Amino acid sequence: MSVLKIDAGKQTEPLLKEVLNSLDDATLDTVGVDRTFAPADGLGSEPITIAVTLTLSPAVAIGLTIAVRKWLENRRQEEQVKLLIDAYALSDEAGKSVERLTTLHAGVAVKLHDALPQNSAEPG
Amino acid sequence: LPAYNLPMPLRSHVDLCLFVKFLYLEGDSIPADILPALRETEAAEAKLQAWLRLRQYSPRLIFHETFHYWQGLRFPFFQWYAFLAFRGLAQAFDKLNQSNRPLHEWSCYAPSLHLPTKRIRCRRTKAAFILGDQTPGPGDVVDDVSLSAIDVLEAATSVAEWQVTQPSSGATDELMFMRWRKRNPAYTQAFDFLAGALGDRRLALRSILALVATSFSTTNPARAFFLLTLELVEFFMAPIGSRFAAQQEPCRWAELFDELIRHVEFEALGDSTANLDAPPFCRLTLDAWMGAGFGNSKMGHPVIAAPAKEWSRRAEEDPGYRNVLTLPAWTPAHVARECGSDFAPPVTVVRIRISDNDNHVFLVGDASRSDEFRDLLTFYSVVRRATGAYFDPDHRLCHHAKCPEFAYNYCNSYPRVPERYQDCGFPRRVSILRETLKRRHIV
């Protein structure tokens, strides 16, 4: 399995929606989704996603990268977005696909890591 | 001073002391045919109609925050906590006011007001649950989680949010739930703990709402959640548990947990504490706390006391009202409709962010035109900032960065944001409040 850690600040959830909606249910079942929420500070509050860790196969990672690219292209005329992606244990092809995102948008930064991070989410 | 951090999204929320709903909406997510009606009209009816149309675009958000309000009406913990916490805030305001210090120097810490966020750790081994800092055997731990009352509350609210969008026949379908929680942001830490302990996600989906509701009939809902989970695991090991689980929903989960909580060991008699600093672990009842009054007066909590009594009255006459929070997918249609209309929060503060330099703020709800409610929000705004309790530094309604009050943010929940900041009336309203309250100690 591979891991993508995505941080797009307040745009993380809209991005994630686009990316996950590009998957059919059967593929979604194979993906682990672990959101990081802003702390609630004593309030009964709606969950606000500030980052997400996706655990997925390298093939699905390529598909997701295409969805990220589409999302970025659709946003080009809108406000600037900063998108940080840490990618772990991707195949060469998936790694290239993720790296290409940096050429599309000045606000995108990508780091590739060979090994999996500790405590990565299991699909379930 | 807390920074105004625009890049972070602001959270819609219900604070757990006042139980007023704050909804934050992004202007660019509002349909173009509704936004002008919301922004430009002062006509109450036209605004209300625009608001009702807008609600249809944010049903999940509206439900999530309304469900929290209902939890405030029905969970004994909140009748106890919100009453005492509100009294604590009133005392804090009174003390700061008596000090004659300028408003912008008001600051104090109220430890008792942080009770819902205190976490308790639980390590689950194959043989036991270990609460707190006791040391488990080496290599035994299969789950290690720290939960607060809020974590437990949010888990139930997320599950309810999902269940009410399902047909009742699908409201316990674990695969559908797992897909939903991937596609939507949801609080699920407490659910995952319960599912792990039971070894069965479907059973966790069926039981969690009643488990959480019963946990909130104690002074320490997170601790009660762990202890009741253990009781439930043991219950399902017995033949009677298997027979119970084999039934079709809706099952009598609330009655089951009423029975299981009798096995839990408490530290004090029920309803025996008004101490929010370090309350003994004891049971709480609605009857004891929804009628509580301040001082010698009969005035109770300003937002949740009266509707809680009304809900309880209806629950005596109509069983459908008893399980709205524990079996929401099976709530009779007439009860769901009446809860939506008769038990809507009296005031919802809506803030629409048009841009970084432009917010539109308005109140909706039966009490939205009440001057007393505006005073209440002014008082609450100040004391929230001064104590730091229930205060998210990003929380503010106003965008007038040039206003001398802006950086201090004592006006964080003040609900009037006119075009010119000079016209908002916040400083004057605070002065009047201070003078009034100085003359008659309110607590």
XYZ file of C-alpha atoms in Angstrom:
567
model
C 0.000 0.000 0.000
C 0.952 3.651 -0.435
C 0.127 6.699 1.646
C -0.723 10.257 0.593
C -0.821 12.958 3.249
C -2.622 15.997 1.893
C -2.807 19.409 3.535
C -4.735 22.114 1.697
C -5.868 24.071 4.781
C -9.528 25.012 4.588
C -9.642 23.683 1.026
C -8.805 20.148 2.170
C -12.433 19.048 2.439
C -13.571 20.451 -0.950
C -10.522 18.804 -2.537
C -11.199 15.539 -0.752
C -14.819 15.583 -1.850
C -13.771 15.926 -5.465
C -11.160 13.204 -5.135
C -13.369 10.687 -3.323
C -16.349 11.344 -5.563
C -14.173 10.251 -8.464
C -14.078 6.740 -6.944
C -16.808 4.146 -7.211
C -17.925 2.458 -3.986
C -15.928 -0.721 -4.581
C -12.694 1.247 -5.039
C -13.529 3.465 -2.087
C -13.773 0.340 0.076
C -10.068 -0.299 -0.589
C -8.982 3.199 0.483
C -8.206 4.263 4.052
C -9.325 7.833 4.829
C -8.075 9.452 8.024
C -9.032 13.112 8.413
C -7.384 15.519 10.823
C -9.917 17.928 12.311
C -9.369 21.350 13.810
C -9.661 21.043 17.607
C -13.142 21.697 18.993
C -12.134 23.872 22.006
C -15.081 23.058 24.218
C -17.675 23.572 21.544
C -20.155 21.209 19.997
C -18.977 21.971 16.506
C -19.085 20.728 12.968
C -15.957 18.774 12.024
C -13.567 20.953 10.030
C -11.005 18.996 8.045
C -7.531 20.550 7.973
C -5.573 17.601 6.530
C -6.107 14.017 5.415
C -4.094 10.804 5.168
C -5.104 8.395 2.424
C -3.930 4.781 2.406
C -4.346 3.234 -1.029
C -2.846 1.097 -3.738
C -0.405 2.745 -6.190
C -2.920 2.267 -9.011
C -5.625 4.134 -7.098
C -3.047 6.810 -6.244
C -2.607 7.556 -9.949
C -6.374 7.911 -10.368
C -6.576 10.208 -7.371
C -3.768 12.360 -8.726
C -5.802 12.907 -11.883
C -8.748 14.019 -9.739
C -6.474 16.413 -7.822
C -5.223 17.807 -11.117
C -8.795 18.394 -12.318
C -9.652 20.133 -9.076
C -6.621 22.405 -9.404
C -7.425 23.228 -13.014
C -10.998 24.118 -12.138
C -9.793 26.442 -9.418
C -7.166 28.296 -11.440
C -9.189 31.449 -11.774
C -10.213 31.432 -8.152
C -8.329 32.255 -4.968
C -4.801 30.938 -4.498
C -4.563 27.520 -2.953
C -1.655 25.994 -1.075
C -1.453 22.253 -1.321
C 1.188 20.144 0.418
C 1.425 16.460 -0.423
C 3.642 13.947 1.351
C 3.672 10.734 -0.664
C 4.961 7.479 0.821
C 5.900 4.237 -0.896
C 4.469 5.120 -4.301
C 5.340 3.213 -7.445
C 7.571 5.060 -9.939
C 4.618 5.793 -12.171
C 2.444 7.078 -9.312
C 5.364 9.133 -7.990
C 5.783 10.846 -11.356
C 2.066 11.503 -11.558
C 2.096 13.193 -8.147
C 5.239 15.175 -8.931
C 3.674 16.512 -12.119
C 1.135 18.386 -9.976
C 3.870 20.866 -9.022
C 4.173 21.963 -12.642
C 0.465 22.776 -12.784
C 0.189 25.140 -9.905
C 2.659 27.353 -8.049
C 0.990 26.604 -4.718
C 1.620 22.846 -4.852
C 4.548 21.259 -3.003
C 5.258 17.510 -3.096
C 7.644 15.376 -1.037
C 8.253 11.767 -1.978
C 9.287 9.267 0.708
C 10.415 5.718 0.061
C 9.103 4.088 3.238
C 5.616 4.142 4.783
C 5.020 6.521 7.708
C 4.327 5.144 11.175
C 0.673 4.626 12.164
C -0.733 4.879 8.658
C -4.478 4.231 8.357
C -5.727 0.837 7.260
C -8.442 0.699 4.646
C -11.670 -0.326 6.290
C -4.272 38.598 22.112
C -5.393 35.707 19.957
C -4.550 36.154 16.319
C -7.315 36.514 13.763
C -6.391 33.620 11.597
C -8.323 33.995 8.363
C -6.896 31.037 6.468
C -8.408 28.659 9.036
C -12.039 27.851 8.490
C -14.370 28.972 11.251
C -16.541 26.330 12.780
C -20.252 26.420 13.072
C -20.959 25.371 16.618
C -23.196 25.208 19.620
C -21.311 26.171 22.735
C -22.079 23.909 25.642
C -22.817 26.623 28.173
C -25.242 29.003 26.516
C -26.542 26.616 23.830
C -26.856 29.278 21.182
C -26.178 28.069 17.666
C -23.566 29.884 15.572
C -23.617 29.067 11.874
C -20.756 30.179 9.672
C -21.389 30.044 5.966
C -19.190 30.982 3.047
C -20.850 33.487 0.728
C -19.536 31.745 -2.375
C -21.322 28.540 -1.363
C -24.711 30.299 -1.235
C -26.824 30.248 -4.413
C -26.722 33.585 -6.232
C -30.492 33.972 -6.127
C -30.611 33.721 -2.325
C -27.620 35.781 -1.237
C -28.987 39.230 -2.211
C -32.219 38.579 -0.330
C -30.244 37.617 2.747
C -27.844 40.539 2.572
C -29.841 43.450 1.400
C -33.297 43.154 2.803
C -34.173 44.350 6.257
C -37.715 43.066 5.864
C -37.972 40.267 8.396
C -40.337 38.107 6.371
C -38.270 38.283 3.150
C -35.125 37.498 5.088
C -36.794 34.583 6.819
C -37.964 33.163 3.503
C -34.445 33.468 2.073
C -33.082 31.792 5.187
C -35.547 28.919 4.920
C -34.492 28.377 1.321
C -30.834 28.510 2.294
C -31.321 25.871 4.997
C -32.143 23.375 2.295
C -28.592 23.739 0.973
C -26.933 22.933 4.293
C -29.119 20.181 5.765
C -26.235 18.275 7.366
C -24.851 21.342 9.097
C -28.272 22.456 10.280
C -29.055 18.972 11.590
C -25.671 18.569 13.321
C -25.995 21.784 15.305
C -29.699 21.283 16.028
C -28.991 17.782 17.330
C -26.479 19.302 19.777
C -29.182 21.685 20.943
C -31.553 18.777 21.526
C -28.815 16.972 23.460
C -28.728 20.082 25.637
C -32.442 19.704 26.279
C -32.430 15.976 26.979
C -29.074 15.047 28.538
C -28.974 15.526 32.330
C -25.244 16.320 32.116
C -25.976 19.474 30.122
C -28.850 20.611 32.320
C -26.432 20.261 35.250
C -23.313 21.582 33.552
C -24.818 24.423 31.514
C -26.743 25.717 34.519
C -23.682 25.701 36.790
C -21.317 26.914 34.080
C -23.613 29.791 33.194
C -23.770 30.675 36.868
C -19.946 30.530 36.943
C -19.722 32.897 33.988
C -22.207 35.282 35.595
C -20.109 35.244 38.780
C -16.952 35.862 36.738
C -18.583 38.821 34.994
C -19.785 40.186 38.310
C -16.338 39.909 39.902
C -14.554 41.507 36.957
C -17.168 44.223 36.859
C -16.771 44.992 40.560
C -13.020 45.384 40.047
C -13.651 48.540 37.991
C -10.880 47.588 35.588
C -11.269 48.694 31.970
C -12.983 46.096 29.825
C -9.901 45.418 27.732
C -8.025 44.282 30.843
C -10.651 41.773 31.879
C -9.055 38.390 32.169
C -9.478 35.408 34.449
C -9.231 31.645 34.239
C -12.157 29.473 35.182
C -10.908 25.877 35.363
C -14.332 24.454 36.097
C -15.570 25.553 32.691
C -13.308 23.138 30.858
C -14.926 19.958 32.179
C -16.349 18.755 28.812
C -12.899 18.785 27.213
C -11.090 16.828 29.950
C -9.900 13.566 28.466
C -9.775 10.195 30.132
C -7.511 7.489 28.806
C -8.642 3.928 28.337
C -6.458 1.042 27.297
C -8.299 -2.047 26.238
C -6.569 -5.353 26.756
C -7.912 -8.777 25.874
C -9.074 -9.189 29.456
C -9.985 -5.746 30.775
C -10.367 -2.002 30.328
C -7.737 0.050 32.135
C -8.867 3.596 32.873
C -6.462 6.413 33.688
C -2.778 5.861 34.257
C -2.698 2.348 35.723
C -0.123 0.167 34.058
C -1.388 -2.702 31.914
C 0.581 -5.883 31.399
C 3.283 -5.673 28.726
C 2.103 -6.355 25.192
C -1.509 -6.723 26.235
C -2.944 -3.494 24.887
C -5.133 -3.826 21.784
C -6.599 -0.306 21.848
C -5.435 2.904 23.512
C -7.666 5.942 23.317
C -8.248 9.183 25.217
C -11.743 10.634 25.012
C -13.483 13.683 26.428
C -17.202 14.243 26.905
C -17.156 16.237 23.690
C -15.517 13.392 21.749
C -18.250 11.037 22.914
C -20.963 13.577 22.138
C -19.623 14.220 18.649
C -19.419 10.530 17.824
C -23.103 10.124 18.622
C -23.997 13.221 16.633
C -22.112 12.023 13.577
C -23.818 8.624 13.702
C -27.222 10.316 14.131
C -26.438 12.616 11.227
C -25.810 9.593 9.035
C -28.785 7.580 10.321
C -31.386 10.241 9.628
C -30.354 10.320 5.984
C -30.935 6.556 5.635
C -34.160 4.629 5.349
C -34.687 2.979 8.745
C -33.998 -0.414 7.149
C -30.472 0.769 6.260
C -29.697 2.762 9.400
C -27.486 0.045 10.837
C -25.740 -0.982 7.614
C -22.052 -0.853 8.525
C -20.783 -0.834 4.945
C -22.950 2.168 4.074
C -21.764 3.928 7.210
C -18.102 3.235 6.453
C -18.534 4.691 2.963
C -20.410 7.703 4.307
C -17.735 8.512 6.866
C -15.080 8.338 4.167
C -16.974 10.696 1.913
C -17.997 13.073 4.719
C -16.200 14.593 7.698
C -17.412 12.845 10.837
C -16.222 12.336 14.422
C -15.737 8.614 14.839
C -13.047 7.987 17.473
C -15.494 6.854 20.171
C -17.413 4.771 17.620
C -14.207 3.004 16.588
C -13.395 2.204 20.210
C -16.856 0.745 20.779
C -16.772 -1.237 17.530
C -13.349 -2.630 18.456
C -14.500 -3.618 21.946
C -17.650 -5.331 20.626
C -15.822 -6.779 17.649
C -18.859 -5.803 15.583
C -19.389 -2.500 13.782
C -23.069 -3.111 13.178
C -23.718 -3.711 16.841
C -21.793 -0.531 17.591
C -23.981 1.408 15.143
C -27.105 0.010 16.763
C -26.082 0.746 20.341
C -23.908 3.870 20.369
C -26.609 6.521 20.536
C -28.300 5.034 23.603
C -24.923 4.287 25.163
C -23.886 7.928 24.786
C -27.247 9.216 26.023
C -26.908 7.131 29.195
C -23.277 8.220 29.615
C -24.544 11.794 29.713
C -26.696 10.988 32.727
C -23.519 11.143 34.829
C -21.004 13.791 35.857
C -18.290 12.173 33.732
C -19.677 11.060 30.360
C -16.341 9.859 28.967
C -15.719 7.617 31.976
C -19.310 6.366 31.862
C -18.892 5.650 28.139
C -15.946 3.339 28.807
C -17.601 1.625 31.772
C -20.873 1.087 29.922
C -18.985 -0.258 26.911
C -17.430 -2.849 29.206
C -20.851 -3.702 30.643
C -22.207 -4.081 27.118
C -19.370 -6.392 26.079
C -20.129 -8.604 29.090
C -23.874 -8.466 28.389
C -23.369 -9.795 24.869
C -21.282 -12.686 26.212
C -24.366 -13.994 28.049
C -27.182 -15.868 26.276
C -29.642 -13.052 27.040
C -27.316 -10.674 25.196
C -27.342 -12.839 22.096
C -31.131 -12.954 22.190
C -31.290 -9.168 22.558
C -28.908 -8.633 19.630
C -30.910 -11.014 17.445
C -33.962 -8.743 17.594
C -34.929 -6.417 14.775
C -34.531 -2.695 15.301
C -35.849 -0.594 16.878
C -34.683 -2.275 20.087
C -35.071 -0.955 23.624
C -31.479 0.189 23.944
C -32.268 3.034 26.336
C -33.934 0.600 28.756
C -31.002 -1.817 28.399
C -28.470 0.883 29.337
C -30.683 2.042 32.222
C -30.250 -1.492 33.512
C -26.519 -1.781 32.729
C -25.661 1.488 34.443
C -26.932 -0.002 37.712
C -23.811 -2.201 37.656
C -21.494 0.824 37.450
C -19.826 1.887 40.676
C -20.331 5.570 41.513
C -18.490 7.723 44.030
C -21.418 9.710 45.366
C -25.200 9.761 45.506
C -27.044 10.922 42.415
C -27.455 14.678 41.871
C -25.300 15.309 44.942
C -22.754 17.740 43.498
C -22.629 21.271 42.160
C -18.840 21.164 41.890
C -17.571 21.515 38.336
C -13.878 21.640 39.349
C -13.581 18.021 40.403
C -17.033 16.524 40.627
C -17.400 13.066 42.141
C -18.573 10.486 39.627
C -22.307 10.275 40.181
C -25.556 10.000 38.321
C -27.580 13.002 37.241
C -31.269 13.302 36.499
C -33.174 15.719 34.298
C -35.792 16.353 36.964
C -33.211 17.597 39.434
C -31.449 20.047 37.112
C -33.852 21.399 34.536
C -35.761 23.067 37.361
C -32.668 24.549 39.030
C -32.805 28.315 39.666
C -30.238 31.031 40.298
C -29.988 32.209 43.908
C -33.402 32.622 45.457
C -35.015 33.210 42.096
C -36.771 30.613 40.002
C -34.926 31.775 36.876
C -33.159 28.796 35.411
C -30.812 28.453 32.462
C -31.851 31.178 30.007
C -31.900 28.969 26.906
C -32.392 25.281 27.650
C -34.375 25.025 30.905
C -37.875 25.902 29.672
C -37.835 23.844 26.422
C -36.341 20.893 28.336
C -39.349 20.926 30.648
C -41.708 21.096 27.671
C -39.960 18.183 25.942
C -40.186 16.112 29.131
C -43.869 16.935 29.440
C -44.507 15.748 25.885
C -42.416 12.615 26.445
C -44.765 11.633 29.268
C -47.737 11.845 26.925
C -46.154 10.643 23.679
C -43.567 7.818 23.749
C -42.249 8.989 20.357
C -40.511 11.877 22.118
C -38.509 9.585 24.412
C -36.188 8.095 21.841
C -35.480 10.925 19.406
C -31.823 11.038 20.482
C -31.347 7.288 20.772
C -33.277 5.984 17.757
C -33.507 8.979 15.406
C -34.068 6.882 12.293
C -37.205 5.431 13.880
C -38.648 8.688 15.175
C -42.335 8.997 14.191
C -42.831 11.571 11.441
C -45.070 13.820 13.540
C -42.476 13.930 16.349
C -39.629 14.720 13.926
C -41.716 17.523 12.451
C -42.640 18.941 15.846
C -39.064 18.715 17.141
C -37.915 20.683 14.102
C -40.447 23.441 14.653
C -41.179 23.511 18.403
C -37.655 22.722 19.596
C -35.605 24.769 17.211
C -32.952 26.848 19.002
C -34.528 30.168 20.092
C -31.707 32.079 18.451
C -29.277 31.120 15.734
C -26.529 33.571 14.900
C -25.760 33.336 11.191
C -22.551 34.771 9.808
C -22.051 34.775 6.068
C -18.515 35.514 4.973
C -18.681 37.446 1.739
C -14.951 38.245 1.696
C -12.179 38.885 4.213
C -13.484 42.419 4.597
C -17.183 41.812 4.501
C -19.402 39.681 6.724
C -23.138 39.682 6.933
C -24.559 38.767 10.345
C -28.168 38.236 11.320
C -30.226 36.376 13.909
C -32.956 33.872 13.219
C -35.297 32.116 15.623
C -38.270 32.990 17.806
C -36.181 35.149 20.164
C -34.124 36.847 17.457
C -35.825 40.192 17.976
C -35.618 40.054 21.747
C -33.559 42.820 23.318
C -32.884 40.591 26.309
C -31.283 38.034 24.046
C -29.015 40.690 22.547
C -27.985 41.648 26.085
C -27.375 38.010 26.846
C -25.157 37.633 23.792
C -23.279 40.831 24.703
C -22.653 39.578 28.230
C -21.646 36.181 26.942
C -19.354 37.615 24.324
C -17.390 39.601 26.907
C -17.113 36.913 29.522
C -16.245 34.273 26.974
C -13.267 36.338 25.875
C -12.260 37.217 29.438
C -12.294 33.631 30.732
C -11.215 31.860 27.564
C -13.952 29.282 28.234
C -15.840 28.100 25.134
C -13.745 30.567 23.238
C -12.173 29.756 19.938
C -9.734 32.596 19.175
C -10.846 32.473 15.548
C -14.426 33.093 16.561
C -15.672 36.551 15.707
C -18.625 37.861 13.805
C -17.252 41.227 12.746
C -14.836 42.128 9.972
C -14.170 45.796 10.840
C -10.435 45.509 11.454
C -10.119 49.270 11.892
C -12.473 49.324 14.867
C -10.640 49.883 18.181
C -12.551 46.896 19.612
C -11.486 44.516 16.855
C -8.092 43.386 18.130
C -9.406 42.791 21.644
C -12.323 40.726 20.357
C -14.512 41.097 23.456
C -17.289 41.577 20.913
C -16.752 38.095 19.403
C -20.437 37.076 19.660
C -22.069 40.514 19.560
C -24.675 40.023 16.858
C -24.856 43.451 15.189
C -22.392 44.193 12.394
C -23.475 47.329 10.528
C -21.761 48.890 7.532
C -19.913 51.395 9.719
C -18.318 49.997 12.858
C -19.148 53.243 14.687
C -22.820 52.276 14.470
C -22.672 48.831 16.081
C -23.437 49.964 19.632
C -21.272 47.359 21.363
C -19.368 49.708 23.730
C -22.580 51.425 24.780
C -24.447 48.197 25.358
C -21.580 46.855 27.472
C -21.535 50.051 29.549
C -25.250 49.814 30.219
C -24.900 46.131 31.103
C -22.036 46.870 33.478
C -23.941 49.637 35.214
C -27.102 47.578 35.482
C -25.334 44.541 36.842
C -23.248 46.598 39.237
C -26.427 47.934 40.788
C -27.972 44.536 41.304
C -25.643 41.624 41.859
C -27.138 39.040 39.603
C -25.869 36.026 41.533
